[in-house]
XYZ file of C-alpha atoms in Angstrom:
148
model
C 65.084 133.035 172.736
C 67.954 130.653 172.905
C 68.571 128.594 169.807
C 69.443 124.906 169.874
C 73.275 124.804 168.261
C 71.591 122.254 166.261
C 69.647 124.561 164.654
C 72.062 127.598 163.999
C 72.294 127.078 160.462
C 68.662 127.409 159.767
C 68.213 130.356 161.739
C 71.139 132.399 159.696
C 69.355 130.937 156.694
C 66.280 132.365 158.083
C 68.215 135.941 158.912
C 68.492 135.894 154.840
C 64.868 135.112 154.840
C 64.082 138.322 156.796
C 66.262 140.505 155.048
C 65.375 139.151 151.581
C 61.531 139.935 152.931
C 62.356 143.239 153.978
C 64.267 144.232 150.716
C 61.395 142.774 148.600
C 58.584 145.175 150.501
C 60.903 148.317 150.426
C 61.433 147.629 146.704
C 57.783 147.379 146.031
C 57.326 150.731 148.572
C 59.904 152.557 146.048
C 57.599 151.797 143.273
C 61.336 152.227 141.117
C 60.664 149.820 138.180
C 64.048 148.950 137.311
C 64.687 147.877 140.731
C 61.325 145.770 140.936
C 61.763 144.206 137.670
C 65.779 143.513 138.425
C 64.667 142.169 142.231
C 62.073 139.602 140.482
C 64.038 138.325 137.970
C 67.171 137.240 140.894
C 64.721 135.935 142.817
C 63.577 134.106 140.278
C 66.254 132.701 138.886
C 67.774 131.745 142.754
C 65.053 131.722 145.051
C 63.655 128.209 144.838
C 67.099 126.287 144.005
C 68.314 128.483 146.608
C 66.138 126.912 149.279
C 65.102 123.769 148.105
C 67.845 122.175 150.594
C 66.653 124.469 153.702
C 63.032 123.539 152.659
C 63.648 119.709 152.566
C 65.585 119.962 155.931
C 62.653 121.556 157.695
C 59.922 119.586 155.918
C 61.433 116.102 156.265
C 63.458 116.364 159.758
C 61.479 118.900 161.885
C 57.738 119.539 160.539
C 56.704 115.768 159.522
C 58.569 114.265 162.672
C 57.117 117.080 164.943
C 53.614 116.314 163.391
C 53.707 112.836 164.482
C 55.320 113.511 167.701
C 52.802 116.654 168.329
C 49.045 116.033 167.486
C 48.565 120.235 168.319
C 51.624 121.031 166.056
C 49.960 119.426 163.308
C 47.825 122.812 161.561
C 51.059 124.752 162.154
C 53.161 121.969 160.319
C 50.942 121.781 157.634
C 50.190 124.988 156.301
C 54.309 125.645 156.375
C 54.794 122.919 154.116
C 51.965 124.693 151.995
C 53.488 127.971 152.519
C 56.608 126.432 151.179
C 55.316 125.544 148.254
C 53.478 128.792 148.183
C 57.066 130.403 148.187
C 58.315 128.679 145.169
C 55.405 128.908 143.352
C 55.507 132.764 143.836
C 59.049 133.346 143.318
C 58.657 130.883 139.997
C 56.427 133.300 138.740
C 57.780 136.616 139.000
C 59.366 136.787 135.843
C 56.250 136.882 134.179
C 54.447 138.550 137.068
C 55.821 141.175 138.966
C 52.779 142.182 140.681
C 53.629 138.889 142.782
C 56.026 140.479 144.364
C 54.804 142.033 147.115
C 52.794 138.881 148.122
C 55.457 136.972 148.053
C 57.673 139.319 150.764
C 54.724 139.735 152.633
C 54.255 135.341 152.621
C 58.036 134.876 153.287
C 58.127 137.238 156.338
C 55.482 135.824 157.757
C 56.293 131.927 157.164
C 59.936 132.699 158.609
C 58.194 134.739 161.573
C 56.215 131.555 162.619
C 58.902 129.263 161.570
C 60.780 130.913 164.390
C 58.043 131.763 166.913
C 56.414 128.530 166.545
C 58.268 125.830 165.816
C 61.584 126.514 166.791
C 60.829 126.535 170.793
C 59.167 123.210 170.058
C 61.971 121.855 168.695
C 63.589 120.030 172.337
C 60.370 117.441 171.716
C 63.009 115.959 169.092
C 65.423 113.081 170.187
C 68.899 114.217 170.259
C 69.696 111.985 166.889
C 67.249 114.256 165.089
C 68.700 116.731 166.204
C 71.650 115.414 165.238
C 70.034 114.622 161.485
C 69.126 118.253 161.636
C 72.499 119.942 162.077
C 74.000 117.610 159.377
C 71.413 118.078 156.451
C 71.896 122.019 157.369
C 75.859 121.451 156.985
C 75.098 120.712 153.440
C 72.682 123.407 151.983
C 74.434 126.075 149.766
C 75.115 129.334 151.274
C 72.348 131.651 149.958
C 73.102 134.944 151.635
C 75.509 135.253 148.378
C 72.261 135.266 145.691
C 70.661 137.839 147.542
């Protein structure tokens, strides 16, 4: 699939996303406490100020607008914003709760998955100055590959 340049930032962001997933449900697969334990404390400490930027971009300048633009990308819009707040809520937790862990790989694989399956090819019904918008809040967020 060819990505808009407009959206190139976002789609490294969600490479981290994948890999972060990926690392979480090996880790869990290990069953090696130390690791779990050491894997849910960074993500809780980073996760959530970590994206906060990349989860504003997508909620403000691509799901909402899409929404309004695209009556039958409304269900899809909507329960990523939830599963956004689903993310942080999870990774906010794993200090105290380990056994979130898995659930929350398993939720951020996913999310990213449709993320880029379902609203990324949708993403030409945007004008060019959201676009635009798009690229430019992305130019801002914090690089997270180095937390993770």
């Amino acid at each position: 699939m060819k990505i808009e340049k407009e959206l190139l930032i976002l789609a490294r962001e969600h490479h981290v996303s994948l890999v972060l997933a990926n690392r979480v449900i090996n880790t869990v697969a290990s069953k090696n406490q130390a690791e779990i334990s050491a894997l849910c404390l960074n993500i809780n400490k980073y996760f959530a100020e970590s994206f906060k930027d990349h989860f504003e971009t997508e909620e403000t300048l691509i799901l909402y607008p899409l929404m309004s633009i695209d009556k039958n990308s409304e269900d899809i819009c909507k329960r990523l914003i939830k599963e956004h707040n689903d993310l942080i809520y999870l990774s906010s937790s794993l200090a105290d709760k380990p056994e979130l862990l898995l659930e929350f790989g398993q939720l951020l694989r996913q999310h990213t998955r449709a993320e880029d399956r379902e609203i990324f090819p949708n993403i030409t019904a945007l004008s060019r100055k959201q676009l635009q918008a798009i690229a430019e809040s992305s130019e801002k967020h914090k690089r997270i590959e180095e937390f993770f």
